[in-house]
Amino acid sequence: MSDDGFTVSILVGADPERAFQAFTEEIDRWWLRGPKHRFCPPYGEGTLHFAGDRERKLVEEHPDGSSFVIGEVLRWIPGELLHLTWRLPNFAANEQTEVLVEFAAEGDGTRVSVQHRGWDALRRDHPALHGLDRRAAAAAKGALWAETLTALRDYLQGG
């Protein structure tokens, strides 16, 4: 963890290709719901998915037809790497962070690691930091990613 970001990882019971597939193609099935984990109200009703073929984006779509683009994919290497920009609804148009998700074979499973960086580009009083200093905000965001990766692990283990 640093002022700029953090890395969180978890071991899942699947090979890298399957872990990548679940992370990308089945994201809405395992990603947690509610205001802590989803992006726009109503927090339990939106659907997460990667849209597009050439210019993929992570999108949350809502039953009323509205949508929010969470990020644009910078690199997509199945079974290895997913790199995307990342923004929250309270970000200004020119603000974003970056998420790098790596999938590495380890034993009979895969180590899924999320590095979320770029927080130092946000102003110190940015609402996404919730009034915390950068290190405390990174720890809080890291805890959210740990919950998210645990949900992925549980999903892959049939839980």
mmCIF file of C-alpha atoms in Angstrom:
data_model
loop_
_atom_site.group_PDB
_atom_site.id
_atom_site.type_symbol
_atom_site.label_atom_id
_atom_site.label_comp_id
_atom_site.label_asym_id
_atom_site.label_seq_id
_atom_site.Cartn_x
_atom_site.Cartn_y
_atom_site.Cartn_z
ATOM 1 C CA MET A 1 0.000 0.000 0.000
ATOM 2 C CA SER A 2 1.166 3.518 -0.760
ATOM 3 C CA ASP A 3 -0.415 6.939 -0.930
ATOM 4 C CA ASP A 4 -1.060 6.286 -4.623
ATOM 5 C CA GLY A 5 -2.700 2.891 -4.349
ATOM 6 C CA PHE A 6 -2.605 -0.665 -3.128
ATOM 7 C CA THR A 7 -2.496 -4.285 -4.228
ATOM 8 C CA VAL A 8 -4.853 -6.995 -2.996
ATOM 9 C CA SER A 9 -4.639 -10.650 -4.010
ATOM 10 C CA ILE A 10 -6.411 -13.918 -3.371
ATOM 11 C CA LEU A 11 -5.919 -17.539 -4.391
ATOM 12 C CA VAL A 12 -8.917 -18.999 -6.247
ATOM 13 C CA GLY A 13 -9.650 -22.617 -7.108
ATOM 14 C CA ALA A 14 -9.600 -22.307 -10.897
ATOM 15 C CA ASP A 15 -7.027 -22.093 -13.658
ATOM 16 C CA PRO A 16 -6.103 -18.621 -14.963
ATOM 17 C CA GLU A 17 -8.302 -18.871 -18.055
ATOM 18 C CA ARG A 18 -11.376 -19.802 -15.987
ATOM 19 C CA ALA A 19 -10.643 -17.112 -13.385
ATOM 20 C CA PHE A 20 -10.317 -14.499 -16.143
ATOM 21 C CA GLN A 21 -13.537 -15.710 -17.763
ATOM 22 C CA ALA A 22 -15.432 -15.451 -14.479
ATOM 23 C CA PHE A 23 -13.980 -12.004 -13.771
ATOM 24 C CA THR A 24 -14.907 -10.640 -17.193
ATOM 25 C CA GLU A 25 -17.808 -12.602 -18.690
ATOM 26 C CA GLU A 26 -19.652 -13.442 -15.448
ATOM 27 C CA ILE A 27 -18.868 -10.327 -13.410
ATOM 28 C CA ASP A 28 -22.477 -9.534 -12.520
ATOM 29 C CA ARG A 29 -23.045 -13.026 -11.104
ATOM 30 C CA TRP A 30 -20.423 -12.674 -8.370
ATOM 31 C CA TRP A 31 -19.771 -8.936 -7.867
ATOM 32 C CA LEU A 32 -21.351 -7.870 -4.606
ATOM 33 C CA ARG A 33 -24.458 -5.687 -4.598
ATOM 34 C CA GLY A 34 -25.489 -2.738 -2.480
ATOM 35 C CA PRO A 35 -24.272 0.843 -2.086
ATOM 36 C CA LYS A 36 -20.842 -0.224 -0.865
ATOM 37 C CA HIS A 37 -20.074 -2.272 -3.981
ATOM 38 C CA ARG A 38 -22.224 -0.984 -6.820
ATOM 39 C CA PHE A 39 -21.903 2.366 -8.471
ATOM 40 C CA CYS A 40 -25.264 4.082 -8.986
ATOM 41 C CA PRO A 41 -28.691 3.816 -7.366
ATOM 42 C CA PRO A 42 -30.692 1.693 -7.250
ATOM 43 C CA TYR A 43 -27.657 -0.246 -6.037
ATOM 44 C CA GLY A 44 -29.053 -3.755 -6.266
ATOM 45 C CA GLU A 45 -30.736 -3.474 -9.644
ATOM 46 C CA GLY A 46 -27.912 -2.520 -12.005
ATOM 47 C CA THR A 47 -26.111 -5.067 -14.149
ATOM 48 C CA LEU A 48 -22.335 -5.068 -14.569
ATOM 49 C CA HIS A 49 -20.801 -6.227 -17.832
ATOM 50 C CA PHE A 50 -17.986 -5.575 -20.242
ATOM 51 C CA ALA A 51 -19.461 -4.007 -23.376
ATOM 52 C CA GLY A 52 -17.926 -3.740 -26.820
ATOM 53 C CA ASP A 53 -15.488 -5.838 -28.765
ATOM 54 C CA ARG A 54 -12.656 -3.570 -29.879
ATOM 55 C CA GLU A 55 -13.144 -0.796 -27.350
ATOM 56 C CA ARG A 56 -14.339 -2.664 -24.285
ATOM 57 C CA LYS A 57 -15.782 -0.815 -21.323
ATOM 58 C CA LEU A 58 -16.964 -1.911 -17.907
ATOM 59 C CA VAL A 59 -20.531 -0.651 -17.637
ATOM 60 C CA GLU A 60 -23.273 -0.713 -15.034
ATOM 61 C CA GLU A 61 -26.688 -0.662 -16.744
ATOM 62 C CA HIS A 62 -29.966 0.035 -14.964
ATOM 63 C CA PRO A 63 -33.554 -1.078 -15.627
ATOM 64 C CA ASP A 64 -34.554 2.505 -16.528
ATOM 65 C CA GLY A 65 -32.123 2.437 -19.476
ATOM 66 C CA SER A 66 -29.468 4.619 -17.840
ATOM 67 C CA SER A 67 -25.886 3.436 -17.589
ATOM 68 C CA PHE A 68 -22.588 4.408 -16.019
ATOM 69 C CA VAL A 69 -19.206 3.671 -17.608
ATOM 70 C CA ILE A 70 -16.902 2.599 -14.794
ATOM 71 C CA GLY A 71 -13.855 2.237 -16.978
ATOM 72 C CA GLU A 72 -12.340 1.674 -20.376
ATOM 73 C CA VAL A 73 -10.193 -1.390 -21.007
ATOM 74 C CA LEU A 74 -6.581 -0.538 -21.793
ATOM 75 C CA ARG A 75 -5.297 -4.142 -22.064
ATOM 76 C CA TRP A 76 -7.208 -7.428 -22.248
ATOM 77 C CA ILE A 77 -5.091 -10.587 -22.267
ATOM 78 C CA PRO A 78 -7.317 -13.604 -21.458
ATOM 79 C CA GLY A 79 -5.957 -15.728 -18.636
ATOM 80 C CA GLU A 80 -3.267 -13.171 -17.808
ATOM 81 C CA LEU A 81 -4.176 -9.529 -17.486
ATOM 82 C CA LEU A 82 -6.987 -6.994 -17.418
ATOM 83 C CA HIS A 83 -6.026 -3.312 -17.252
ATOM 84 C CA LEU A 84 -8.664 -0.605 -17.213
ATOM 85 C CA THR A 85 -9.344 2.951 -16.222
ATOM 86 C CA TRP A 86 -11.624 3.325 -13.213
ATOM 87 C CA ARG A 87 -13.941 6.087 -12.124
ATOM 88 C CA LEU A 88 -16.661 6.566 -9.593
ATOM 89 C CA PRO A 89 -19.849 8.577 -10.141
ATOM 90 C CA ASN A 90 -18.436 11.434 -8.030
ATOM 91 C CA PHE A 91 -15.387 11.842 -10.302
ATOM 92 C CA ALA A 92 -15.196 14.859 -12.597
ATOM 93 C CA ALA A 93 -15.013 14.130 -16.323
ATOM 94 C CA ASN A 94 -11.203 14.408 -16.333
ATOM 95 C CA GLU A 95 -10.640 12.260 -13.204
ATOM 96 C CA GLN A 96 -9.867 8.554 -13.183
ATOM 97 C CA THR A 97 -7.777 5.914 -11.485
ATOM 98 C CA GLU A 98 -6.468 2.630 -12.912
ATOM 99 C CA VAL A 99 -7.086 -0.997 -12.046
ATOM 100 C CA LEU A 100 -4.705 -3.764 -13.070
ATOM 101 C CA VAL A 101 -5.947 -7.326 -12.529
ATOM 102 C CA GLU A 102 -3.394 -10.097 -12.958
ATOM 103 C CA PHE A 103 -4.085 -13.844 -13.145
ATOM 104 C CA ALA A 104 -1.118 -16.105 -12.324
ATOM 105 C CA ALA A 105 -1.122 -19.883 -11.963
ATOM 106 C CA GLU A 106 -0.202 -20.938 -8.442
ATOM 107 C CA GLY A 107 -0.378 -24.571 -7.382
ATOM 108 C CA ASP A 108 -3.772 -25.957 -8.398
ATOM 109 C CA GLY A 109 -5.323 -22.502 -8.615
ATOM 110 C CA THR A 110 -4.774 -18.925 -9.661
ATOM 111 C CA ARG A 111 -3.513 -15.920 -7.770
ATOM 112 C CA VAL A 112 -5.792 -13.019 -8.737
ATOM 113 C CA SER A 113 -4.146 -9.712 -7.873
ATOM 114 C CA VAL A 114 -5.763 -6.293 -8.138
ATOM 115 C CA GLN A 115 -3.597 -3.209 -8.144
ATOM 116 C CA HIS A 116 -5.652 -0.016 -7.899
ATOM 117 C CA ARG A 117 -3.543 3.077 -8.428
ATOM 118 C CA GLY A 118 -3.796 6.728 -9.359
ATOM 119 C CA TRP A 119 -5.373 8.022 -6.168
ATOM 120 C CA ASP A 120 -2.648 10.649 -5.783
ATOM 121 C CA ALA A 121 -3.997 12.415 -8.893
ATOM 122 C CA LEU A 122 -7.196 13.264 -6.994
ATOM 123 C CA ARG A 123 -7.348 16.419 -4.911
ATOM 124 C CA ARG A 124 -6.965 15.870 -1.163
ATOM 125 C CA ASP A 125 -10.593 16.815 -0.453
ATOM 126 C CA HIS A 126 -12.034 14.580 -3.201
ATOM 127 C CA PRO A 127 -15.324 12.947 -2.113
ATOM 128 C CA ALA A 128 -14.020 9.505 -3.156
ATOM 129 C CA LEU A 129 -11.497 9.756 -0.309
ATOM 130 C CA HIS A 130 -14.317 10.151 2.246
ATOM 131 C CA GLY A 131 -12.385 12.739 4.258
ATOM 132 C CA LEU A 132 -9.503 10.312 4.891
ATOM 133 C CA ASP A 133 -5.837 10.919 4.196
ATOM 134 C CA ARG A 134 -4.580 9.053 1.131
ATOM 135 C CA ARG A 135 -3.099 6.114 3.052
ATOM 136 C CA ALA A 136 -6.278 5.557 5.078
ATOM 137 C CA ALA A 137 -8.390 5.911 1.933
ATOM 138 C CA ALA A 138 -6.192 3.345 0.149
ATOM 139 C CA ALA A 139 -6.652 0.947 3.090
ATOM 140 C CA ALA A 140 -10.441 1.402 2.946
ATOM 141 C CA LYS A 141 -10.548 0.887 -0.822
ATOM 142 C CA GLY A 142 -8.261 -2.131 -0.429
ATOM 143 C CA ALA A 143 -10.696 -3.649 2.054
ATOM 144 C CA LEU A 144 -13.506 -3.247 -0.493
ATOM 145 C CA TRP A 145 -11.428 -4.985 -3.147
ATOM 146 C CA ALA A 146 -10.637 -7.783 -0.662
ATOM 147 C CA GLU A 147 -14.394 -8.323 -0.165
ATOM 148 C CA THR A 148 -14.881 -8.280 -3.933
ATOM 149 C CA LEU A 149 -12.132 -10.827 -4.592
ATOM 150 C CA THR A 150 -13.510 -13.035 -1.823
ATOM 151 C CA ALA A 151 -16.849 -13.003 -3.646
ATOM 152 C CA LEU A 152 -15.048 -14.080 -6.838
ATOM 153 C CA ARG A 153 -13.309 -16.913 -4.967
ATOM 154 C CA ASP A 154 -16.594 -18.062 -3.444
ATOM 155 C CA TYR A 155 -18.317 -17.930 -6.832
ATOM 156 C CA LEU A 156 -15.599 -20.041 -8.441
ATOM 157 C CA GLN A 157 -15.849 -22.561 -5.607
ATOM 158 C CA GLY A 158 -19.601 -22.822 -6.080
ATOM 159 C CA GLY A 159 -20.437 -20.946 -2.885
#
